[in-house]
mmCIF file of C-alpha atoms in Angstrom:
data_model
loop_
_atom_site.group_PDB
_atom_site.id
_atom_site.type_symbol
_atom_site.label_atom_id
_atom_site.label_comp_id
_atom_site.label_asym_id
_atom_site.label_seq_id
_atom_site.Cartn_x
_atom_site.Cartn_y
_atom_site.Cartn_z
ATOM 1 C CA MET A 1 35.755 157.629 156.159
ATOM 2 C CA GLU A 2 37.701 155.569 153.626
ATOM 3 C CA GLU A 3 35.772 153.605 151.016
ATOM 4 C CA TYR A 4 37.159 150.193 150.096
ATOM 5 C CA VAL A 5 36.703 148.149 146.943
ATOM 6 C CA GLY A 6 37.014 144.368 146.740
ATOM 7 C CA LEU A 7 38.549 143.221 143.479
ATOM 8 C CA THR A 8 38.394 139.670 142.125
ATOM 9 C CA ILE A 9 40.892 138.992 139.340
ATOM 10 C CA ILE A 10 40.794 136.017 136.983
ATOM 11 C CA SER A 11 43.745 135.818 134.607
ATOM 12 C CA GLU A 12 45.999 133.295 132.917
ATOM 13 C CA LYS A 13 48.852 135.505 134.174
ATOM 14 C CA HIS A 14 47.823 135.197 137.829
ATOM 15 C CA ASP A 15 51.394 134.631 139.070
ATOM 16 C CA GLU A 16 52.587 137.906 137.531
ATOM 17 C CA ILE A 17 49.579 139.769 138.928
ATOM 18 C CA LYS A 18 50.124 138.311 142.434
ATOM 19 C CA SER A 19 53.762 139.380 142.274
ATOM 20 C CA MET A 20 52.828 142.907 141.168
ATOM 21 C CA LEU A 21 50.255 143.198 143.981
ATOM 22 C CA THR A 22 52.626 142.117 146.723
ATOM 23 C CA LYS A 23 55.948 143.519 145.523
ATOM 24 C CA LYS A 24 55.157 146.628 143.501
ATOM 25 C CA LEU A 25 51.958 147.777 145.198
ATOM 26 C CA GLY A 26 52.631 146.391 148.687
ATOM 27 C CA ARG A 27 49.175 144.800 148.932
ATOM 28 C CA ALA A 28 48.106 141.455 150.304
ATOM 29 C CA CYS A 29 45.819 139.135 148.401
ATOM 30 C CA THR A 30 43.882 135.938 148.888
ATOM 31 C CA VAL A 31 44.104 133.229 146.243
ATOM 32 C CA TYR A 32 41.282 130.779 145.584
ATOM 33 C CA VAL A 33 41.536 127.768 143.302
ATOM 34 C CA GLY A 34 38.563 127.701 140.973
ATOM 35 C CA LYS A 35 37.379 126.077 137.783
ATOM 36 C CA GLY A 36 36.316 128.016 134.751
ATOM 37 C CA GLY A 37 33.478 126.863 132.545
ATOM 38 C CA TYR A 38 33.697 127.810 128.903
ATOM 39 C CA GLY A 39 32.946 126.605 125.404
ATOM 40 C CA ASN A 40 29.897 124.864 124.018
ATOM 41 C CA HIS A 41 30.337 121.803 126.224
ATOM 42 C CA GLY A 42 31.240 123.523 129.501
ATOM 43 C CA GLU A 43 34.906 122.532 129.469
ATOM 44 C CA SER A 44 36.668 123.501 132.658
ATOM 45 C CA ALA A 45 40.213 124.106 133.797
ATOM 46 C CA GLU A 46 41.603 124.895 137.235
ATOM 47 C CA LYS A 47 42.857 128.420 137.719
ATOM 48 C CA ASP A 48 43.887 130.727 140.533
ATOM 49 C CA ILE A 49 41.415 133.463 141.420
ATOM 50 C CA ILE A 50 42.898 136.486 143.195
ATOM 51 C CA TYR A 51 40.981 138.665 145.655
ATOM 52 C CA THR A 52 42.302 141.908 147.114
ATOM 53 C CA VAL A 53 40.910 145.000 148.835
ATOM 54 C CA VAL A 54 42.075 148.537 148.004
ATOM 55 C CA THR A 55 40.754 152.032 148.574
ATOM 56 C CA ARG A 56 38.452 153.554 145.980
ATOM 57 C CA LEU A 57 41.176 156.075 145.114
ATOM 58 C CA GLU A 58 43.772 153.331 144.539
ATOM 59 C CA LEU A 59 41.560 151.361 142.145
ATOM 60 C CA PRO A 60 42.438 153.222 138.886
ATOM 61 C CA LYS A 61 46.182 152.701 139.455
ATOM 62 C CA LEU A 62 45.643 149.010 140.223
ATOM 63 C CA LYS A 63 43.540 148.517 137.081
ATOM 64 C CA THR A 64 46.270 150.199 135.009
ATOM 65 C CA GLU A 65 48.919 147.879 136.472
ATOM 66 C CA ILE A 66 46.760 144.812 135.763
ATOM 67 C CA ASP A 67 46.221 145.996 132.161
ATOM 68 C CA LYS A 68 49.999 146.229 131.694
ATOM 69 C CA ILE A 69 50.240 142.521 132.563
ATOM 70 C CA ASP A 70 47.049 141.133 131.027
ATOM 71 C CA ARG A 71 44.577 143.268 129.089
ATOM 72 C CA ARG A 72 42.229 140.261 128.961
ATOM 73 C CA ALA A 73 42.065 139.786 132.746
ATOM 74 C CA PHE A 74 38.511 139.434 134.057
ATOM 75 C CA LEU A 75 37.879 141.890 136.932
ATOM 76 C CA ILE A 76 34.924 141.941 139.308
ATOM 77 C CA MET A 77 34.698 144.997 141.575
ATOM 78 C CA GLY A 78 32.396 145.696 144.473
ATOM 79 C CA ILE A 79 32.155 148.153 147.347
ATOM 80 C CA VAL A 80 33.205 146.642 150.683
ATOM 81 C CA LYS A 81 30.839 147.898 153.386
ATOM 82 C CA ASP A 82 32.578 146.437 156.430
ATOM 83 C CA ILE A 83 35.847 144.694 157.260
ATOM 84 C CA LYS A 84 36.617 142.676 160.391
ATOM 85 C CA GLY A 85 39.909 141.012 161.186
ATOM 86 C CA GLY A 86 43.103 141.130 159.214
ATOM 87 C CA MET A 87 44.764 144.425 158.532
ATOM 88 C CA ILE A 88 43.871 146.961 155.893
ATOM 89 C CA LYS A 89 46.403 149.764 155.821
ATOM 90 C CA ARG A 90 46.798 152.572 153.376
ATOM 91 C CA LYS A 91 50.248 152.325 151.916
ATOM 92 C CA PRO A 92 51.422 154.440 149.029
ATOM 93 C CA PHE A 93 51.829 152.496 145.803
ATOM 94 C CA LYS A 94 55.472 151.973 144.908
ATOM 95 C CA ASP A 95 56.554 153.264 141.494
#
């Protein structure tokens, strides 16, 4: 049985990362609009937050591709126990 990983990506270069996910890796993603809180006074700015699901074996390649675009990207990873709806297909990453 395949093991899936959900990956949340927060980056100033979100447009480039979305493009890489869809065009180079052939993966779909969901984009949320969020606000970051930072600094001593809790300043905030709107930013796109990307969520995608890949197999456990695909994760290292995806992290490498994200690092090529933005080494400072904030990544949150978690095992996905169950998926309902939508389509999750294994597709080979494009080089």
